[in-house]
Amino acid sequence: MDEKRLCLAHDDSLRMLRLARRCDDLVLAPAPARVLRDADGSIDPAALVAALPNELFAPTAQNPVDLRFDDDASRSGCSLVRSCPGLLRLPDDAYLEVLTAEGDPLCVCGSTVAHVLVEAGPLAMTSAAVTLGRAVGAGRLSRDAALVRLTGFAMELCGRYARDPLAPLVGDVVHDIEPVSSVRELRAFLDEPTGLHGVELARMAASYANDGSGSTMETCWYGVFCLPPRLGGAHLTRPLQNVALDWPAEAAGLVSHERMRPDFHWPRYETACEHQGGDHTSEQALEEDSRRARDYELCHIHYLPLTKKDARDVNAVTALLAQLLSIIAPYETDAFARRARRMLNDEGVCAARRVLLAQLLPPRLRWCDGDA
């Protein structure tokens, strides 16, 4: 059998990565070492079309698929392929292979076995940084807006959700899935002197990101809480996200839940926040909300729920942030309270918070166009 490696690049890779994360019948596995060295350019168009899901790809000469090759000599001459240059000093773990749930390659076409590979988290970050950098260079996006958006993308890679491959901004989001990377992995890759384009912006975004986000809305609130004020955030210490609480021994027989994973938990501040994303008006939902609030109280944890109305515009977000800072203030010095007041009332920070919401707030929750 003739084995071909199709190393997807840029947006085509990202679409395939998101699809693989969302589909139960697909899995992601580490790719073989030196994967580009074995990606030669003699690609059969029929095998290419058969290997790629038709819900994502319809390759034509006018709409080719982006594939990465090691050097000019190995580039494809196939009319359905746009050849991307290889990358110097590319680590062995830069790619992941998309396999069936049984662990088989995606396609066997005649005598050709087609292995479909996607950029792993760190390389996907650099590709996204290149795309956003072009938007900045063209004047379509400010550098700070690009940095906020790229931080949100890092949170998706290191989180437990995946956006829609074809409509990432407005499509349905799949939740409760395994992360494809971690902040530590992103930083380890990006801190290496690889000479990749976009690495500076990607490195900065990875330094701001956090593990464990469970939804796009959680990522938005994380930005409000933890990004620096120049990007619209309050620069709080990173919370634990969706990490199970350890109940105090004295509360073990009193709480209603065996385990709770707050969206945000600051152990130092004895404070937790949860975003109420679903329907919380039914009697059953209200009872569950009450049980959770009682459990937090029994464990001496300040509980601050986050509702859709709290994100309706920049004023509502700032009001919620002021409440959180007032809860945290007794655990900090007097200087913290003074800095918090200045940050909440600073016009420049409020303007940056509008930019943050425009980049991270899901469009369906943008109630006020003037603030999004």
mmCIF file with all atom_site columns, C-alpha atoms in Angstrom, residues 26-173:
data_model
loop_
_atom_site.group_PDB
_atom_site.id
_atom_site.type_symbol
_atom_site.label_atom_id
_atom_site.label_alt_id
_atom_site.label_comp_id
_atom_site.label_asym_id
_atom_site.label_entity_id
_atom_site.label_seq_id
_atom_site.pdbx_PDB_ins_code
_atom_site.Cartn_x
_atom_site.Cartn_y
_atom_site.Cartn_z
_atom_site.occupancy
_atom_site.B_iso_or_equiv
_atom_site.pdbx_formal_charge
_atom_site.auth_seq_id
_atom_site.auth_comp_id
_atom_site.auth_asym_id
_atom_site.auth_atom_id
_atom_site.pdbx_PDB_model_num
ATOM 1   C CA . LEU A 1 26  ? -13.055 10.585 15.340 1.00 0.00 ? 26  LEU A CA 1
ATOM 2   C CA . VAL A 1 27  ? -10.033 10.711 17.640 1.00 0.00 ? 27  VAL A CA 1
ATOM 3   C CA . LEU A 1 28  ? -6.810  12.701 17.724 1.00 0.00 ? 28  LEU A CA 1
ATOM 4   C CA . ALA A 1 29  ? -3.501  10.913 18.221 1.00 0.00 ? 29  ALA A CA 1
ATOM 5   C CA . PRO A 1 30  ? 0.137   12.064 18.256 1.00 0.00 ? 30  PRO A CA 1
ATOM 6   C CA . ALA A 1 31  ? 1.599   12.081 14.754 1.00 0.00 ? 31  ALA A CA 1
ATOM 7   C CA . PRO A 1 32  ? 4.814   10.239 13.920 1.00 0.00 ? 32  PRO A CA 1
ATOM 8   C CA . ALA A 1 33  ? 8.072   12.132 14.392 1.00 0.00 ? 33  ALA A CA 1
ATOM 9   C CA . ARG A 1 34  ? 9.416   14.174 11.466 1.00 0.00 ? 34  ARG A CA 1
ATOM 10  C CA . VAL A 1 35  ? 5.983   14.054 9.902  1.00 0.00 ? 35  VAL A CA 1
ATOM 11  C CA . LEU A 1 36  ? 6.723   16.607 7.177  1.00 0.00 ? 36  LEU A CA 1
ATOM 12  C CA . ARG A 1 37  ? 9.730   14.662 5.943  1.00 0.00 ? 37  ARG A CA 1
ATOM 13  C CA . ASP A 1 38  ? 7.376   11.925 4.805  1.00 0.00 ? 38  ASP A CA 1
ATOM 14  C CA . ALA A 1 39  ? 4.788   14.220 3.239  1.00 0.00 ? 39  ALA A CA 1
ATOM 15  C CA . ASP A 1 40  ? 5.679   14.044 -0.451 1.00 0.00 ? 40  ASP A CA 1
ATOM 16  C CA . GLY A 1 41  ? 3.858   15.938 -3.133 1.00 0.00 ? 41  GLY A CA 1
ATOM 17  C CA . SER A 1 42  ? 2.578   13.092 -5.306 1.00 0.00 ? 42  SER A CA 1
ATOM 18  C CA . ILE A 1 43  ? -1.034  13.357 -4.191 1.00 0.00 ? 43  ILE A CA 1
ATOM 19  C CA . ASP A 1 44  ? -3.843  11.621 -6.035 1.00 0.00 ? 44  ASP A CA 1
ATOM 20  C CA . PRO A 1 45  ? -6.789  14.066 -6.327 1.00 0.00 ? 45  PRO A CA 1
ATOM 21  C CA . ALA A 1 46  ? -9.283  11.225 -5.808 1.00 0.00 ? 46  ALA A CA 1
ATOM 22  C CA . ALA A 1 47  ? -7.559  10.157 -2.595 1.00 0.00 ? 47  ALA A CA 1
ATOM 23  C CA . LEU A 1 48  ? -7.452  13.758 -1.377 1.00 0.00 ? 48  LEU A CA 1
ATOM 24  C CA . VAL A 1 49  ? -11.177 14.259 -1.919 1.00 0.00 ? 49  VAL A CA 1
ATOM 25  C CA . ALA A 1 50  ? -12.004 10.885 -0.362 1.00 0.00 ? 50  ALA A CA 1
ATOM 26  C CA . ALA A 1 51  ? -9.860  11.526 2.725  1.00 0.00 ? 51  ALA A CA 1
ATOM 27  C CA . LEU A 1 52  ? -11.381 14.881 3.682  1.00 0.00 ? 52  LEU A CA 1
ATOM 28  C CA . PRO A 1 53  ? -14.923 15.143 5.118  1.00 0.00 ? 53  PRO A CA 1
ATOM 29  C CA . ASN A 1 54  ? -17.210 16.585 2.482  1.00 0.00 ? 54  ASN A CA 1
ATOM 30  C CA . GLU A 1 55  ? -19.098 18.636 5.083  1.00 0.00 ? 55  GLU A CA 1
ATOM 31  C CA . LEU A 1 56  ? -15.939 20.728 5.478  1.00 0.00 ? 56  LEU A CA 1
ATOM 32  C CA . PHE A 1 57  ? -14.059 20.451 2.197  1.00 0.00 ? 57  PHE A CA 1
ATOM 33  C CA . ALA A 1 58  ? -14.963 20.728 -1.466 1.00 0.00 ? 58  ALA A CA 1
ATOM 34  C CA . PRO A 1 59  ? -11.511 21.164 -3.015 1.00 0.00 ? 59  PRO A CA 1
ATOM 35  C CA . THR A 1 60  ? -11.310 22.649 -6.506 1.00 0.00 ? 60  THR A CA 1
ATOM 36  C CA . ALA A 1 61  ? -8.619  24.457 -8.466 1.00 0.00 ? 61  ALA A CA 1
ATOM 37  C CA . GLN A 1 62  ? -10.286 27.723 -7.390 1.00 0.00 ? 62  GLN A CA 1
ATOM 38  C CA . ASN A 1 63  ? -10.659 26.601 -3.766 1.00 0.00 ? 63  ASN A CA 1
ATOM 39  C CA . PRO A 1 64  ? -7.624  24.426 -3.003 1.00 0.00 ? 64  PRO A CA 1
ATOM 40  C CA . VAL A 1 65  ? -6.793  22.780 0.303  1.00 0.00 ? 65  VAL A CA 1
ATOM 41  C CA . ASP A 1 66  ? -3.857  24.140 2.315  1.00 0.00 ? 66  ASP A CA 1
ATOM 42  C CA . LEU A 1 67  ? -1.243  21.430 2.875  1.00 0.00 ? 67  LEU A CA 1
ATOM 43  C CA . ARG A 1 68  ? 2.191   21.886 4.426  1.00 0.00 ? 68  ARG A CA 1
ATOM 44  C CA . PHE A 1 69  ? 5.337   20.323 2.964  1.00 0.00 ? 69  PHE A CA 1
ATOM 45  C CA . ASP A 1 70  ? 8.898   20.123 4.190  1.00 0.00 ? 70  ASP A CA 1
ATOM 46  C CA . ASP A 1 71  ? 10.590  21.969 1.325  1.00 0.00 ? 71  ASP A CA 1
ATOM 47  C CA . ASP A 1 72  ? 10.101  23.187 -2.228 1.00 0.00 ? 72  ASP A CA 1
ATOM 48  C CA . ALA A 1 73  ? 11.158  19.855 -3.709 1.00 0.00 ? 73  ALA A CA 1
ATOM 49  C CA . SER A 1 74  ? 8.385   17.996 -1.891 1.00 0.00 ? 74  SER A CA 1
ATOM 50  C CA . ARG A 1 75  ? 5.586   20.433 -2.681 1.00 0.00 ? 75  ARG A CA 1
ATOM 51  C CA . SER A 1 76  ? 2.512   19.070 -4.413 1.00 0.00 ? 76  SER A CA 1
ATOM 52  C CA . GLY A 1 77  ? 1.710   19.738 -8.042 1.00 0.00 ? 77  GLY A CA 1
ATOM 53  C CA . CYS A 1 78  ? -1.902  18.717 -7.527 1.00 0.00 ? 78  CYS A CA 1
ATOM 54  C CA . SER A 1 79  ? -4.325  21.403 -8.726 1.00 0.00 ? 79  SER A CA 1
ATOM 55  C CA . LEU A 1 80  ? -6.491  20.859 -5.634 1.00 0.00 ? 80  LEU A CA 1
ATOM 56  C CA . VAL A 1 81  ? -3.655  21.749 -3.242 1.00 0.00 ? 81  VAL A CA 1
ATOM 57  C CA . ARG A 1 82  ? -2.183  25.056 -2.118 1.00 0.00 ? 82  ARG A CA 1
ATOM 58  C CA . SER A 1 83  ? 1.303   24.181 -0.890 1.00 0.00 ? 83  SER A CA 1
ATOM 59  C CA . CYS A 1 84  ? 2.459   25.894 2.295  1.00 0.00 ? 84  CYS A CA 1
ATOM 60  C CA . PRO A 1 85  ? 6.146   26.110 3.145  1.00 0.00 ? 85  PRO A CA 1
ATOM 61  C CA . GLY A 1 86  ? 7.718   23.860 5.718  1.00 0.00 ? 86  GLY A CA 1
ATOM 62  C CA . LEU A 1 87  ? 8.805   25.261 9.066  1.00 0.00 ? 87  LEU A CA 1
ATOM 63  C CA . LEU A 1 88  ? 12.343  25.306 10.387 1.00 0.00 ? 88  LEU A CA 1
ATOM 64  C CA . ARG A 1 89  ? 13.050  23.295 13.508 1.00 0.00 ? 89  ARG A CA 1
ATOM 65  C CA . LEU A 1 90  ? 9.492   22.022 13.776 1.00 0.00 ? 90  LEU A CA 1
ATOM 66  C CA . PRO A 1 91  ? 9.131   19.885 16.935 1.00 0.00 ? 91  PRO A CA 1
ATOM 67  C CA . ASP A 1 92  ? 8.070   16.260 16.574 1.00 0.00 ? 92  ASP A CA 1
ATOM 68  C CA . ASP A 1 93  ? 4.790   16.894 18.418 1.00 0.00 ? 93  ASP A CA 1
ATOM 69  C CA . ALA A 1 94  ? 3.648   19.765 16.186 1.00 0.00 ? 94  ALA A CA 1
ATOM 70  C CA . TYR A 1 95  ? 0.995   17.628 14.433 1.00 0.00 ? 95  TYR A CA 1
ATOM 71  C CA . LEU A 1 96  ? -1.842  15.322 15.442 1.00 0.00 ? 96  LEU A CA 1
ATOM 72  C CA . GLU A 1 97  ? -3.343  12.596 13.276 1.00 0.00 ? 97  GLU A CA 1
ATOM 73  C CA . VAL A 1 98  ? -7.101  12.320 12.847 1.00 0.00 ? 98  VAL A CA 1
ATOM 74  C CA . LEU A 1 99  ? -8.157  8.682  13.138 1.00 0.00 ? 99  LEU A CA 1
ATOM 75  C CA . THR A 1 100 ? -11.431 6.798  13.229 1.00 0.00 ? 100 THR A CA 1
ATOM 76  C CA . ALA A 1 101 ? -12.735 5.703  16.617 1.00 0.00 ? 101 ALA A CA 1
ATOM 77  C CA . GLU A 1 102 ? -11.235 2.277  15.867 1.00 0.00 ? 102 GLU A CA 1
ATOM 78  C CA . GLY A 1 103 ? -7.791  3.842  15.393 1.00 0.00 ? 103 GLY A CA 1
ATOM 79  C CA . ASP A 1 104 ? -7.655  3.505  11.600 1.00 0.00 ? 104 ASP A CA 1
ATOM 80  C CA . PRO A 1 105 ? -6.538  6.160  9.066  1.00 0.00 ? 105 PRO A CA 1
ATOM 81  C CA . LEU A 1 106 ? -9.377  8.206  7.636  1.00 0.00 ? 106 LEU A CA 1
ATOM 82  C CA . CYS A 1 107 ? -9.169  6.873  4.104  1.00 0.00 ? 107 CYS A CA 1
ATOM 83  C CA . VAL A 1 108 ? -8.105  3.910  2.023  1.00 0.00 ? 108 VAL A CA 1
ATOM 84  C CA . CYS A 1 109 ? -8.586  4.800  -1.644 1.00 0.00 ? 109 CYS A CA 1
ATOM 85  C CA . GLY A 1 110 ? -7.544  2.037  -3.980 1.00 0.00 ? 110 GLY A CA 1
ATOM 86  C CA . SER A 1 111 ? -3.939  1.233  -3.121 1.00 0.00 ? 111 SER A CA 1
ATOM 87  C CA . THR A 1 112 ? -3.444  4.520  -1.232 1.00 0.00 ? 112 THR A CA 1
ATOM 88  C CA . VAL A 1 113 ? -3.777  4.953  2.524  1.00 0.00 ? 113 VAL A CA 1
ATOM 89  C CA . ALA A 1 114 ? -4.305  8.643  3.331  1.00 0.00 ? 114 ALA A CA 1
ATOM 90  C CA . HIS A 1 115 ? -3.279  9.863  6.772  1.00 0.00 ? 115 HIS A CA 1
ATOM 91  C CA . VAL A 1 116 ? -4.921  13.203 7.640  1.00 0.00 ? 116 VAL A CA 1
ATOM 92  C CA . LEU A 1 117 ? -2.966  15.364 10.074 1.00 0.00 ? 117 LEU A CA 1
ATOM 93  C CA . VAL A 1 118 ? -3.813  18.654 11.758 1.00 0.00 ? 118 VAL A CA 1
ATOM 94  C CA . GLU A 1 119 ? -1.732  21.242 13.548 1.00 0.00 ? 119 GLU A CA 1
ATOM 95  C CA . ALA A 1 120 ? -1.496  20.494 17.261 1.00 0.00 ? 120 ALA A CA 1
ATOM 96  C CA . GLY A 1 121 ? -2.452  23.236 19.717 1.00 0.00 ? 121 GLY A CA 1
ATOM 97  C CA . PRO A 1 122 ? 0.806   25.225 19.761 1.00 0.00 ? 122 PRO A CA 1
ATOM 98  C CA . LEU A 1 123 ? 1.212   25.221 15.980 1.00 0.00 ? 123 LEU A CA 1
ATOM 99  C CA . ALA A 1 124 ? -2.475  26.089 15.572 1.00 0.00 ? 124 ALA A CA 1
ATOM 100 C CA . MET A 1 125 ? -1.801  29.085 17.834 1.00 0.00 ? 125 MET A CA 1
ATOM 101 C CA . THR A 1 126 ? 0.972   30.352 15.564 1.00 0.00 ? 126 THR A CA 1
ATOM 102 C CA . SER A 1 127 ? -1.201  29.898 12.470 1.00 0.00 ? 127 SER A CA 1
ATOM 103 C CA . ALA A 1 128 ? -4.006  31.864 14.120 1.00 0.00 ? 128 ALA A CA 1
ATOM 104 C CA . ALA A 1 129 ? -1.515  34.542 15.152 1.00 0.00 ? 129 ALA A CA 1
ATOM 105 C CA . VAL A 1 130 ? -0.361  34.888 11.544 1.00 0.00 ? 130 VAL A CA 1
ATOM 106 C CA . THR A 1 131 ? -3.964  35.297 10.356 1.00 0.00 ? 131 THR A CA 1
ATOM 107 C CA . LEU A 1 132 ? -4.757  37.872 13.042 1.00 0.00 ? 132 LEU A CA 1
ATOM 108 C CA . GLY A 1 133 ? -1.468  39.652 12.392 1.00 0.00 ? 133 GLY A CA 1
ATOM 109 C CA . ARG A 1 134 ? -2.483  40.144 8.777  1.00 0.00 ? 134 ARG A CA 1
ATOM 110 C CA . ALA A 1 135 ? -5.802  41.632 9.937  1.00 0.00 ? 135 ALA A CA 1
ATOM 111 C CA . VAL A 1 136 ? -3.876  44.025 12.184 1.00 0.00 ? 136 VAL A CA 1
ATOM 112 C CA . GLY A 1 137 ? -1.547  44.966 9.336  1.00 0.00 ? 137 GLY A CA 1
ATOM 113 C CA . ALA A 1 138 ? -4.529  45.649 7.067  1.00 0.00 ? 138 ALA A CA 1
ATOM 114 C CA . GLY A 1 139 ? -6.145  47.904 9.676  1.00 0.00 ? 139 GLY A CA 1
ATOM 115 C CA . ARG A 1 140 ? -9.151  45.622 10.230 1.00 0.00 ? 140 ARG A CA 1
ATOM 116 C CA . LEU A 1 141 ? -8.239  44.872 13.845 1.00 0.00 ? 141 LEU A CA 1
ATOM 117 C CA . SER A 1 142 ? -6.204  46.558 16.561 1.00 0.00 ? 142 SER A CA 1
ATOM 118 C CA . ARG A 1 143 ? -3.274  44.667 18.031 1.00 0.00 ? 143 ARG A CA 1
ATOM 119 C CA . ASP A 1 144 ? -4.961  44.576 21.449 1.00 0.00 ? 144 ASP A CA 1
ATOM 120 C CA . ALA A 1 145 ? -8.158  43.170 19.909 1.00 0.00 ? 145 ALA A CA 1
ATOM 121 C CA . ALA A 1 146 ? -6.113  40.520 18.097 1.00 0.00 ? 146 ALA A CA 1
ATOM 122 C CA . LEU A 1 147 ? -4.356  39.614 21.355 1.00 0.00 ? 147 LEU A CA 1
ATOM 123 C CA . VAL A 1 148 ? -7.684  39.248 23.206 1.00 0.00 ? 148 VAL A CA 1
ATOM 124 C CA . ARG A 1 149 ? -9.118  37.085 20.427 1.00 0.00 ? 149 ARG A CA 1
ATOM 125 C CA . LEU A 1 150 ? -6.009  34.905 20.307 1.00 0.00 ? 150 LEU A CA 1
ATOM 126 C CA . THR A 1 151 ? -6.140  34.457 24.086 1.00 0.00 ? 151 THR A CA 1
ATOM 127 C CA . GLY A 1 152 ? -9.722  33.277 23.669 1.00 0.00 ? 152 GLY A CA 1
ATOM 128 C CA . PHE A 1 153 ? -8.569  30.780 21.052 1.00 0.00 ? 153 PHE A CA 1
ATOM 129 C CA . ALA A 1 154 ? -5.909  29.471 23.437 1.00 0.00 ? 154 ALA A CA 1
ATOM 130 C CA . MET A 1 155 ? -8.646  29.007 26.046 1.00 0.00 ? 155 MET A CA 1
ATOM 131 C CA . GLU A 1 156 ? -10.626 26.910 23.559 1.00 0.00 ? 156 GLU A CA 1
ATOM 132 C CA . LEU A 1 157 ? -7.616  24.685 22.824 1.00 0.00 ? 157 LEU A CA 1
ATOM 133 C CA . CYS A 1 158 ? -6.929  24.274 26.549 1.00 0.00 ? 158 CYS A CA 1
ATOM 134 C CA . GLY A 1 159 ? -10.597 24.092 27.491 1.00 0.00 ? 159 GLY A CA 1
ATOM 135 C CA . ARG A 1 160 ? -13.480 21.659 27.397 1.00 0.00 ? 160 ARG A CA 1
ATOM 136 C CA . TYR A 1 161 ? -15.412 23.012 24.432 1.00 0.00 ? 161 TYR A CA 1
ATOM 137 C CA . ALA A 1 162 ? -15.039 23.383 20.656 1.00 0.00 ? 162 ALA A CA 1
ATOM 138 C CA . ARG A 1 163 ? -16.575 25.920 18.319 1.00 0.00 ? 163 ARG A CA 1
ATOM 139 C CA . ASP A 1 164 ? -18.385 25.106 15.087 1.00 0.00 ? 164 ASP A CA 1
ATOM 140 C CA . PRO A 1 165 ? -15.829 24.337 12.329 1.00 0.00 ? 165 PRO A CA 1
ATOM 141 C CA . LEU A 1 166 ? -17.768 26.251 9.659  1.00 0.00 ? 166 LEU A CA 1
ATOM 142 C CA . ALA A 1 167 ? -19.328 29.029 11.751 1.00 0.00 ? 167 ALA A CA 1
ATOM 143 C CA . PRO A 1 168 ? -17.050 29.476 14.778 1.00 0.00 ? 168 PRO A CA 1
ATOM 144 C CA . LEU A 1 169 ? -18.554 32.796 15.880 1.00 0.00 ? 169 LEU A CA 1
ATOM 145 C CA . VAL A 1 170 ? -22.260 31.980 15.636 1.00 0.00 ? 170 VAL A CA 1
ATOM 146 C CA . GLY A 1 171 ? -22.505 28.198 15.311 1.00 0.00 ? 171 GLY A CA 1
ATOM 147 C CA . ASP A 1 172 ? -23.304 25.712 18.043 1.00 0.00 ? 172 ASP A CA 1
ATOM 148 C CA . VAL A 1 173 ? -20.590 24.971 20.568 1.00 0.00 ? 173 VAL A CA 1
#
